[in-house]
Amino acid sequence: MSGAALSPSDRLRAAGSAWRRLPALRRLKLIVGLLAAIAIPLGFVDTSLGIAIAAVAALYGLSKLPQRPKLVAQVALIVAFAYPEPSLAAILAVFFGVFHLPAHLRRFALPGVALAAAIAYPFFLDKLFTIPLLGEFPSVNTGVAMVVFIMMAVGLNVVVGYAGLLDLGYVAFYAFGAYTTAWLASLQFSQVKLHIGSVGITHSLPGLHLSIWLIIPIAGVITALAGVIIGLPTLRLRGDYLAIVTLGFGEILPQVARNGADLSGFNLTNGPNGITPIDAPGFGHTLHRITGGVLPVDFLSDPSGQNMYFWTALGLLVVTIFACFRLRDSRLGRAWIAIREDEIAAAAMGIPLMRTKTWAYASGAFFGGVSGAFYASFKSAAFPGDFYFNISIFILSMVILGGMGNIWGVIVGAALLSYLDREGLANIGAWINLHFHASIDVPPYESGIFGLIIILVMLFRPEGLIPSRRRRAELHEGS
């Protein structure tokens, strides 16, 4: 086919292939040179942005230097930022220090430092530097939403990344978890009165009022059972057929929630009005007294309530990550990977396809239900409008962007997209309007922006930002 006959998508794909074939040193020079070329004109528009891009180019170049020159350059960079931005200098010092550890220590030090930084984040948020173009660091409230979406992305990674099952209806499990919390911690079923571990409310209130610490595992189990029920008739299909069926289920359940105010005279979901308010999490008066007030009675009435939501979400995420690592390295996880790579060969080796796929679907559903249950408690509401199809695509994009099958990559991809969705794009729009005297409202175009990001990743780095070694080998073998 001649060059004139190539479509734009074919040309972009060819450009991506040509880029990957370039020697590593030449790619390094091109990237550093391009960043430097971008930094110079942007420096005239916003000095801090130009300096930031130049610093990124320097950091990227430093990563490829030999050990001793790299150490000297890193110390010089830390000293250069020590006075104008001490918080940035401290972050760089910790980051460089971790990467100078031996590989066997770095494996544990990196996630440990990241977790410690996340736990301390609410205390140091107001002392952190301003990010050029993006503005302030995300608020604690935004941080809760980001952690919840990371949890959902890690759960979907079990289905898509491990087992290779394309699921376009993951929002259904998120909805199951949210409505389980709404049913078990609200006035919805006012014809009964049951209080088990409820906090922050009077015990005379009608309805079901269970402790959130009981509801979260209950929601996970109920959602996993729903995943099994949905999966049994659908997992006999493959590829596009499976994607269409899961999309259908993802559309059915929000419609049931929207029209569930009158199911043969029974109000299940309260229809478009949703179920609100939902009881707040908390630890009750006894634990509050024993811990000297460290653990709040309930999160809503406590001044540190937002921080408690954030730390609780972090705890749930840590459990999710640990469970997914254990699943990946188990016999079941290896069976999922075998099915993803070659379903026919896996069946020939004696792997029961339906049962193994169903376990993947149920496991992913469990984590989706847990995240939905906690997020409904955080928002104190469950509305049908919260569970539209775009959320399924959004979470799938996080998995693809980060690197399917690699938990750390999925965490990075989910954090990036959820931040852009919550605050990042609005901040970028405000920066453009300020420096170019425009009046652009960026958030309405966020779907197109996310789509462009995914297209570029698929063309130039189809394995994702941080792929697993296996995934990288699968995509580039024979290139």
Coordinates of C-alpha atoms in Angstrom, one line a residue:
M1 CA 0.0 0.0 0.0
S2 CA 1.4 3.4 -0.9
G3 CA 2.0 6.1 1.6
A4 CA -0.8 8.3 0.0
A5 CA -3.3 5.5 0.5
L6 CA -2.6 5.1 4.3
S7 CA -5.3 6.3 6.6
P8 CA -4.4 8.7 9.5
S9 CA -4.8 5.8 12.0
D10 CA -2.5 3.6 9.9
R11 CA 0.1 6.3 9.8
L12 CA -0.1 6.8 13.6
R13 CA 0.2 3.1 14.1
A14 CA 3.2 3.0 11.8
A15 CA 4.8 5.9 13.7
G16 CA 4.3 4.0 17.0
S17 CA 6.0 1.0 15.5
A18 CA 8.9 3.0 14.2
W19 CA 9.3 4.7 17.6
R20 CA 9.5 1.4 19.4
R21 CA 12.2 0.1 16.9
L22 CA 14.5 3.0 17.6
P23 CA 17.6 2.3 19.8
A24 CA 17.0 3.2 23.5
L25 CA 19.8 5.9 23.5
R26 CA 18.3 7.7 20.5
R27 CA 14.8 7.6 22.1
L28 CA 16.3 9.1 25.2
K29 CA 18.0 12.0 23.3
L30 CA 14.8 12.7 21.4
I31 CA 12.6 12.7 24.5
V32 CA 15.0 15.0 26.4
G33 CA 15.4 17.3 23.4
L34 CA 11.7 17.5 22.8
L35 CA 11.0 18.3 26.5
A36 CA 13.7 21.0 26.4
A37 CA 12.2 22.5 23.2
I38 CA 8.8 22.6 24.8
A39 CA 10.1 24.1 28.1
I40 CA 11.7 27.2 26.4
P41 CA 8.6 28.7 24.8
L42 CA 6.4 27.7 27.7
G43 CA 8.8 29.4 30.1
F44 CA 7.9 32.8 28.5
V45 CA 4.2 32.1 29.2
D46 CA 4.6 30.6 32.7
T47 CA 8.1 30.5 34.2
S48 CA 7.3 27.9 36.7
L49 CA 5.9 25.6 34.0
G50 CA 9.0 26.0 31.9
I51 CA 11.2 25.1 34.9
A52 CA 9.0 22.1 35.7
I53 CA 9.3 20.7 32.2
A54 CA 13.0 21.2 32.1
A55 CA 13.2 19.5 35.5
V56 CA 11.3 16.5 34.1
A57 CA 13.7 16.3 31.2
A58 CA 16.6 16.4 33.6
L59 CA 15.1 13.7 35.8
Y60 CA 14.5 11.5 32.7
G61 CA 18.0 12.0 31.5
L62 CA 19.4 11.3 35.0
S63 CA 17.7 7.9 35.1
K64 CA 19.9 6.7 32.3
L65 CA 23.3 7.9 33.6
P66 CA 25.9 5.6 35.2
Q67 CA 25.7 5.3 39.0
R68 CA 28.3 7.8 40.3
P69 CA 27.4 10.7 37.9
K70 CA 23.8 10.0 38.6
L71 CA 24.3 10.4 42.4
V72 CA 26.2 13.7 42.0
A73 CA 23.5 15.1 39.7
Q74 CA 20.7 14.0 42.0
V75 CA 22.4 15.7 45.0
A76 CA 22.8 18.9 42.9
L77 CA 19.1 18.8 41.9
I78 CA 18.0 18.4 45.6
V79 CA 20.2 21.3 46.6
A80 CA 18.9 23.5 43.8
F81 CA 15.3 23.0 45.0
A82 CA 16.0 23.1 48.7
Y83 CA 15.4 26.9 49.1
P84 CA 12.6 27.7 46.7
E85 CA 10.6 24.5 47.2
P86 CA 11.7 22.5 50.3
S87 CA 8.8 20.1 50.1
L88 CA 9.8 19.2 46.5
A89 CA 13.5 18.8 47.6
A90 CA 12.3 16.4 50.4
I91 CA 10.2 14.3 48.0
L92 CA 13.1 14.1 45.6
A93 CA 15.5 13.1 48.3
V94 CA 13.3 10.2 49.5
F95 CA 12.6 9.2 45.9
F96 CA 16.3 9.1 44.9
G97 CA 17.2 7.3 48.2
V98 CA 14.7 4.5 47.6
F99 CA 16.0 3.9 44.1
H100 CA 19.6 3.7 45.3
L101 CA 18.7 0.7 47.6
P102 CA 19.5 -2.8 46.4
A103 CA 16.8 -4.4 44.2
H104 CA 15.7 -6.9 46.9
L105 CA 15.1 -4.0 49.4
R106 CA 13.7 -1.6 46.9
R107 CA 10.9 -4.1 46.1
F108 CA 9.5 -3.5 49.6
A109 CA 10.8 0.0 50.3
L110 CA 9.0 1.6 47.4
P111 CA 5.4 0.5 48.3
G112 CA 6.2 1.1 52.0
V113 CA 7.3 4.7 51.4
A114 CA 4.3 5.3 49.1
L115 CA 1.9 4.0 51.8
A116 CA 3.6 6.1 54.5
A117 CA 3.3 9.2 52.3
A118 CA -0.3 8.5 51.6
I119 CA -1.1 8.1 55.3
A120 CA 0.7 11.3 56.2
Y121 CA -0.8 13.2 53.2
P122 CA -3.6 15.0 55.1
F123 CA -1.1 16.4 57.6
F124 CA 1.2 17.8 54.9
L125 CA -1.3 18.8 52.2
D126 CA -1.1 22.6 53.0
K127 CA 2.7 22.5 53.1
L128 CA 3.2 21.0 49.6
F129 CA 4.3 22.9 46.6
T130 CA 2.0 24.0 43.8
I131 CA 2.2 21.9 40.6
P132 CA 2.6 24.1 37.5
L133 CA -0.4 23.8 35.2
L134 CA -2.3 21.5 37.6
G135 CA -2.4 23.8 40.6
E136 CA -2.7 22.6 44.2
F137 CA -2.4 19.0 45.2
P138 CA -5.7 17.1 45.3
S139 CA -7.9 17.8 48.4
V140 CA -8.5 15.0 50.9
N141 CA -12.1 14.8 49.6
T142 CA -10.8 14.2 46.1
G143 CA -8.3 11.7 47.5
V144 CA -11.1 9.5 48.8
A145 CA -12.7 9.4 45.4
M146 CA -9.3 8.6 43.8
V147 CA -8.6 5.7 46.2
V148 CA -12.1 4.3 45.6
F149 CA -11.6 4.3 41.8
I150 CA -8.1 2.8 42.3
M151 CA -9.8 0.0 44.2
M152 CA -12.3 -0.6 41.5
A153 CA -9.6 -0.6 38.8
V154 CA -7.6 -3.1 40.7
G155 CA -10.7 -5.3 41.0
L156 CA -11.4 -5.0 37.3
N157 CA -7.8 -5.9 36.6
V158 CA -8.6 -9.4 38.0
V159 CA -11.2 -9.9 35.3
V160 CA -9.5 -8.1 32.4
G161 CA -5.8 -8.2 33.2
Y162 CA -5.5 -11.7 34.7
A163 CA -8.2 -13.7 33.0
G164 CA -8.4 -11.7 29.8
L165 CA -12.3 -11.4 30.0
L166 CA -13.5 -8.1 28.5
D167 CA -16.0 -6.7 31.0
L168 CA -18.0 -3.6 29.9
G169 CA -20.5 -3.8 32.7
Y170 CA -18.4 -3.4 35.8
V171 CA -20.5 -0.5 37.0
A172 CA -23.2 -3.1 37.9
F173 CA -21.0 -4.4 40.8
Y174 CA -20.3 -0.9 42.0
A175 CA -24.1 -0.3 42.0
F176 CA -24.7 -3.6 43.9
G177 CA -22.3 -2.6 46.6
A178 CA -23.7 0.9 46.9
Y179 CA -27.3 -0.2 47.2
T180 CA -26.4 -2.9 49.7
T181 CA -25.1 -0.1 52.0
A182 CA -28.2 2.0 51.3
W183 CA -30.5 -0.9 52.2
L184 CA -28.6 -1.8 55.4
A185 CA -27.8 1.6 56.8
S186 CA -30.8 3.9 56.1
L187 CA -34.5 4.6 56.6
Q188 CA -35.4 2.8 53.4
F189 CA -37.1 -0.2 54.9
S190 CA -38.9 1.8 57.6
Q191 CA -41.4 -1.0 58.2
V192 CA -38.8 -2.8 60.3
K193 CA -36.4 -1.6 63.0
L194 CA -33.0 -3.3 63.5
H195 CA -29.8 -1.7 64.9
I196 CA -26.6 -3.7 64.9
G197 CA -23.5 -1.6 65.7
S198 CA -25.0 1.6 64.4
V199 CA -23.3 4.9 65.5
G200 CA -24.2 8.6 65.3
I201 CA -28.0 8.0 65.3
T202 CA -30.7 7.4 67.8
H203 CA -31.8 3.8 68.3
S204 CA -35.4 4.8 68.0
L205 CA -35.0 5.3 64.2
P206 CA -36.9 2.8 62.0
G207 CA -35.1 0.9 59.2
L208 CA -32.1 -1.3 59.0
H209 CA -29.0 0.2 60.6
L210 CA -26.0 -2.0 60.6
S211 CA -22.4 -1.0 61.2
I212 CA -20.5 -0.1 58.1
W213 CA -17.8 -2.6 59.2
L214 CA -20.3 -5.4 58.8
I215 CA -21.9 -4.0 55.7
I216 CA -18.6 -3.8 53.7
P217 CA -17.9 -7.6 53.8
I218 CA -21.6 -8.4 53.3
A219 CA -21.7 -6.1 50.2
G220 CA -18.6 -7.9 48.9
V221 CA -20.1 -11.3 49.3
I222 CA -23.5 -10.4 47.9
T223 CA -21.9 -8.7 44.9
A224 CA -19.6 -11.8 44.3
L225 CA -22.8 -14.0 44.3
A226 CA -24.3 -11.6 41.8
G227 CA -21.2 -11.9 39.7
V228 CA -21.5 -15.7 39.8
I229 CA -25.2 -15.4 38.7
I230 CA -24.4 -13.0 35.9
G231 CA -21.3 -14.9 34.9
L232 CA -22.7 -18.4 34.6
P233 CA -24.8 -17.7 31.5
T234 CA -22.3 -15.2 29.9
L235 CA -18.8 -16.7 30.4
R236 CA -19.4 -19.4 27.8
L237 CA -18.9 -16.6 25.3
R238 CA -15.7 -15.0 24.2
G239 CA -14.3 -11.7 22.9
D240 CA -16.8 -9.3 21.4
Y241 CA -19.8 -11.5 22.3
L242 CA -18.8 -11.5 26.0
A243 CA -18.2 -7.7 25.9
I244 CA -21.7 -7.1 24.5
V245 CA -23.4 -9.3 27.1
T246 CA -21.6 -7.7 30.0
L247 CA -22.5 -4.3 28.6
G248 CA -26.1 -5.4 28.6
F249 CA -26.0 -6.4 32.2
G250 CA -24.3 -3.2 33.1
E251 CA -27.2 -1.3 31.5
I252 CA -30.0 -3.4 33.0
L253 CA -29.1 -3.0 36.6
P254 CA -29.1 0.9 36.7
Q255 CA -32.5 0.8 34.9
V256 CA -33.7 -1.6 37.7
A257 CA -32.4 1.0 40.2
R258 CA -34.1 3.8 38.4
N259 CA -37.5 2.0 38.2
G260 CA -37.4 0.1 41.5
A261 CA -39.6 2.4 43.5
D262 CA -42.7 0.3 42.7
L263 CA -41.9 -3.4 42.1
S264 CA -45.4 -4.9 42.6
G265 CA -46.0 -2.4 45.3
F266 CA -42.6 -2.7 47.0
N267 CA -40.2 0.2 47.1
L268 CA -36.7 -1.3 46.6
T269 CA -34.6 1.5 45.4
N270 CA -36.7 4.7 45.8
G271 CA -36.4 5.3 42.1
P272 CA -34.7 8.3 40.6
N273 CA -34.6 10.0 44.1
G274 CA -32.2 7.4 45.3
I275 CA -31.7 6.5 49.0
T276 CA -30.4 9.2 51.3
P277 CA -29.2 9.8 53.9
I278 CA -27.0 6.8 54.6
D279 CA -25.6 6.3 58.1
A280 CA -22.0 7.5 58.6
P281 CA -19.2 5.0 59.6
G282 CA -17.7 5.3 63.0
F283 CA -16.3 3.3 66.0
G284 CA -18.9 4.1 68.7
H285 CA -18.6 5.6 72.1
T286 CA -16.8 2.6 73.7
L287 CA -13.8 2.6 71.3
H288 CA -13.8 6.4 71.3
R289 CA -13.4 6.4 75.1
I290 CA -10.8 3.5 75.2
T291 CA -8.6 5.2 72.6
G292 CA -8.8 8.6 74.2
G293 CA -10.7 10.1 71.4
V294 CA -8.4 9.0 68.6
L295 CA -11.1 6.8 67.0
P296 CA -14.2 9.0 66.4
V297 CA -17.7 8.0 67.4
D298 CA -18.8 8.7 63.8
F299 CA -17.0 10.3 60.9
L300 CA -19.5 13.0 60.1
S301 CA -19.6 14.7 63.5
D302 CA -15.8 14.5 64.0
P303 CA -13.5 17.4 62.9
S304 CA -11.1 14.8 61.4
G305 CA -13.9 12.9 59.6
Q306 CA -12.6 13.6 56.1
N307 CA -9.2 12.2 57.1
M308 CA -10.8 9.1 58.6
Y309 CA -12.7 8.5 55.3
F310 CA -9.4 8.8 53.5
W311 CA -7.5 6.5 55.8
T312 CA -10.3 3.9 55.8
A313 CA -10.3 3.9 52.0
L314 CA -6.5 3.4 52.1
G315 CA -6.9 0.5 54.4
L316 CA -9.4 -1.1 52.1
L317 CA -7.1 -0.5 49.1
V318 CA -4.2 -2.2 50.9
V319 CA -6.3 -5.2 51.6
T320 CA -7.5 -5.3 48.0
I321 CA -3.9 -5.0 46.7
F322 CA -2.7 -7.8 49.0
A323 CA -5.5 -10.1 48.0
C324 CA -4.9 -9.5 44.3
F325 CA -1.2 -10.2 44.6
R326 CA -2.0 -13.5 46.5
L327 CA -4.6 -14.4 43.9
R328 CA -2.2 -13.7 41.0
D329 CA 0.5 -15.9 42.5
S330 CA -1.9 -18.7 43.4
R331 CA -2.7 -21.8 41.4
L332 CA -6.0 -20.1 40.4
G333 CA -4.2 -17.0 39.3
R334 CA -1.9 -19.0 37.0
A335 CA -4.9 -20.7 35.6
W336 CA -6.4 -17.3 34.8
I337 CA -3.2 -16.2 33.0
A338 CA -3.2 -19.5 31.0
I339 CA -6.8 -18.8 29.9
R340 CA -5.9 -15.3 28.9
E341 CA -2.9 -16.4 26.8
D342 CA -4.5 -19.4 25.1
E343 CA -7.9 -20.6 26.1
I344 CA -7.8 -23.8 23.9
A345 CA -4.4 -24.8 25.2
A346 CA -5.6 -24.1 28.8
A347 CA -8.6 -26.4 28.3
A348 CA -6.4 -29.1 26.8
M349 CA -4.1 -29.0 29.9
G350 CA -7.1 -29.7 32.1
I351 CA -8.1 -26.3 33.4
P352 CA -11.9 -26.1 33.9
L353 CA -12.7 -23.0 31.8
M354 CA -16.2 -22.1 33.2
R355 CA -15.3 -22.6 36.8
T356 CA -12.0 -20.7 36.5
K357 CA -13.6 -17.8 34.6
T358 CA -16.5 -17.7 37.1
W359 CA -14.0 -17.3 40.0
A360 CA -12.3 -14.4 38.1
Y361 CA -15.7 -12.7 37.6
A362 CA -16.7 -13.3 41.3
S363 CA -13.4 -12.0 42.6
G364 CA -13.5 -8.9 40.5
A365 CA -17.2 -8.4 41.6
F366 CA -16.3 -8.7 45.2
F367 CA -13.8 -5.8 45.1
G368 CA -16.2 -3.7 43.0
G369 CA -18.9 -4.3 45.6
V370 CA -16.7 -3.4 48.5
S371 CA -15.6 -0.1 46.8
G372 CA -19.2 0.7 46.0
A373 CA -20.4 0.0 49.6
F374 CA -17.7 2.3 51.1
Y375 CA -18.2 5.1 48.5
A376 CA -22.0 5.2 49.1
S377 CA -21.3 5.6 52.8
F378 CA -18.8 8.4 52.0
K379 CA -21.4 10.2 49.9
S380 CA -24.2 9.3 52.2
A381 CA -26.4 8.5 49.2
A382 CA -27.0 6.0 46.4
F383 CA -28.6 7.4 43.2
P384 CA -29.3 5.6 39.9
G385 CA -27.6 8.4 38.1
D386 CA -24.3 7.4 39.7
F387 CA -24.1 4.2 37.8
Y388 CA -24.0 5.0 34.1
F389 CA -22.2 3.1 31.4
N390 CA -19.4 5.7 31.1
I391 CA -18.1 4.6 34.5
S392 CA -17.4 1.1 33.3
I393 CA -15.5 2.5 30.3
F394 CA -13.7 5.0 32.6
I395 CA -12.5 2.2 34.9
L396 CA -11.5 0.0 32.0
S397 CA -9.5 2.9 30.6
M398 CA -7.6 3.1 33.9
V399 CA -6.6 -0.6 33.6
I400 CA -5.5 -0.1 30.0
L401 CA -3.6 3.1 30.6
G402 CA -1.7 1.7 33.6
G403 CA -0.9 -1.7 32.2
M404 CA -3.3 -4.7 32.2
G405 CA -2.2 -7.4 34.5
N406 CA 0.2 -5.2 36.6
I407 CA -1.3 -4.0 39.8
W408 CA 1.2 -1.1 40.3
G409 CA 0.6 0.1 36.7
V410 CA -3.2 0.0 37.3
I411 CA -2.8 2.0 40.4
V412 CA -0.9 4.7 38.5
G413 CA -3.3 4.8 35.6
A414 CA -6.4 4.9 38.0
A415 CA -4.8 7.7 40.1
L416 CA -4.0 9.8 37.0
L417 CA -7.4 9.5 35.3
S418 CA -9.4 9.9 38.5
Y419 CA -7.4 13.0 39.4
L420 CA -7.9 14.5 36.0
D421 CA -11.6 13.8 36.2
R422 CA -12.0 15.4 39.7
E423 CA -9.7 18.4 39.6
G424 CA -7.0 18.2 37.0
L425 CA -8.9 19.1 33.9
A426 CA -10.6 22.0 35.6
N427 CA -7.3 23.3 36.9
I428 CA -5.7 23.0 33.4
G429 CA -8.7 24.9 31.9
A430 CA -8.2 27.7 34.5
W431 CA -4.5 27.9 33.7
I432 CA -5.2 28.2 30.0
N433 CA -7.8 30.9 30.5
L434 CA -5.5 32.9 32.8
H435 CA -2.4 32.8 30.6
F436 CA -4.0 33.0 27.2
H437 CA -7.0 35.2 28.1
A438 CA -9.4 32.5 26.8
S439 CA -12.8 31.3 28.2
I440 CA -12.5 27.6 27.7
D441 CA -14.5 25.2 30.0
V442 CA -12.4 22.0 29.8
P443 CA -14.4 19.5 31.8
P444 CA -17.2 19.2 29.2
Y445 CA -14.6 17.8 26.8
E446 CA -13.2 15.3 29.3
S447 CA -14.5 12.2 27.5
G448 CA -12.8 13.3 24.3
I449 CA -9.6 14.1 26.2
F450 CA -9.6 10.7 27.9
G451 CA -10.3 9.1 24.5
L452 CA -7.3 10.9 23.0
I453 CA -5.1 9.7 25.9
I454 CA -6.1 6.1 25.4
I455 CA -5.6 6.3 21.6
L456 CA -2.0 7.7 22.1
V457 CA -1.2 5.0 24.6
M458 CA -2.6 2.2 22.4
L459 CA -0.5 3.5 19.5
F460 CA 2.8 4.3 21.2
R461 CA 2.7 2.1 24.3
P462 CA 0.0 -0.6 24.0
E463 CA 1.3 -2.5 27.0
G464 CA 0.5 0.5 29.3
L465 CA 2.5 3.0 31.3
I466 CA 3.9 0.3 33.7
P467 CA 3.3 -3.1 32.1
S468 CA 4.2 -6.5 33.6
R469 CA 7.1 -8.3 32.1
R470 CA 4.8 -11.0 30.7
R471 CA 2.5 -8.4 29.1
R472 CA 5.4 -6.5 27.5
A473 CA 6.8 -9.8 26.1
E474 CA 3.4 -10.8 24.7
L475 CA 3.0 -7.5 22.8
H476 CA 6.6 -7.1 21.6
E477 CA 7.6 -10.6 20.8
G478 CA 8.8 -10.8 17.3
S479 CA 8.6 -7.0 16.8

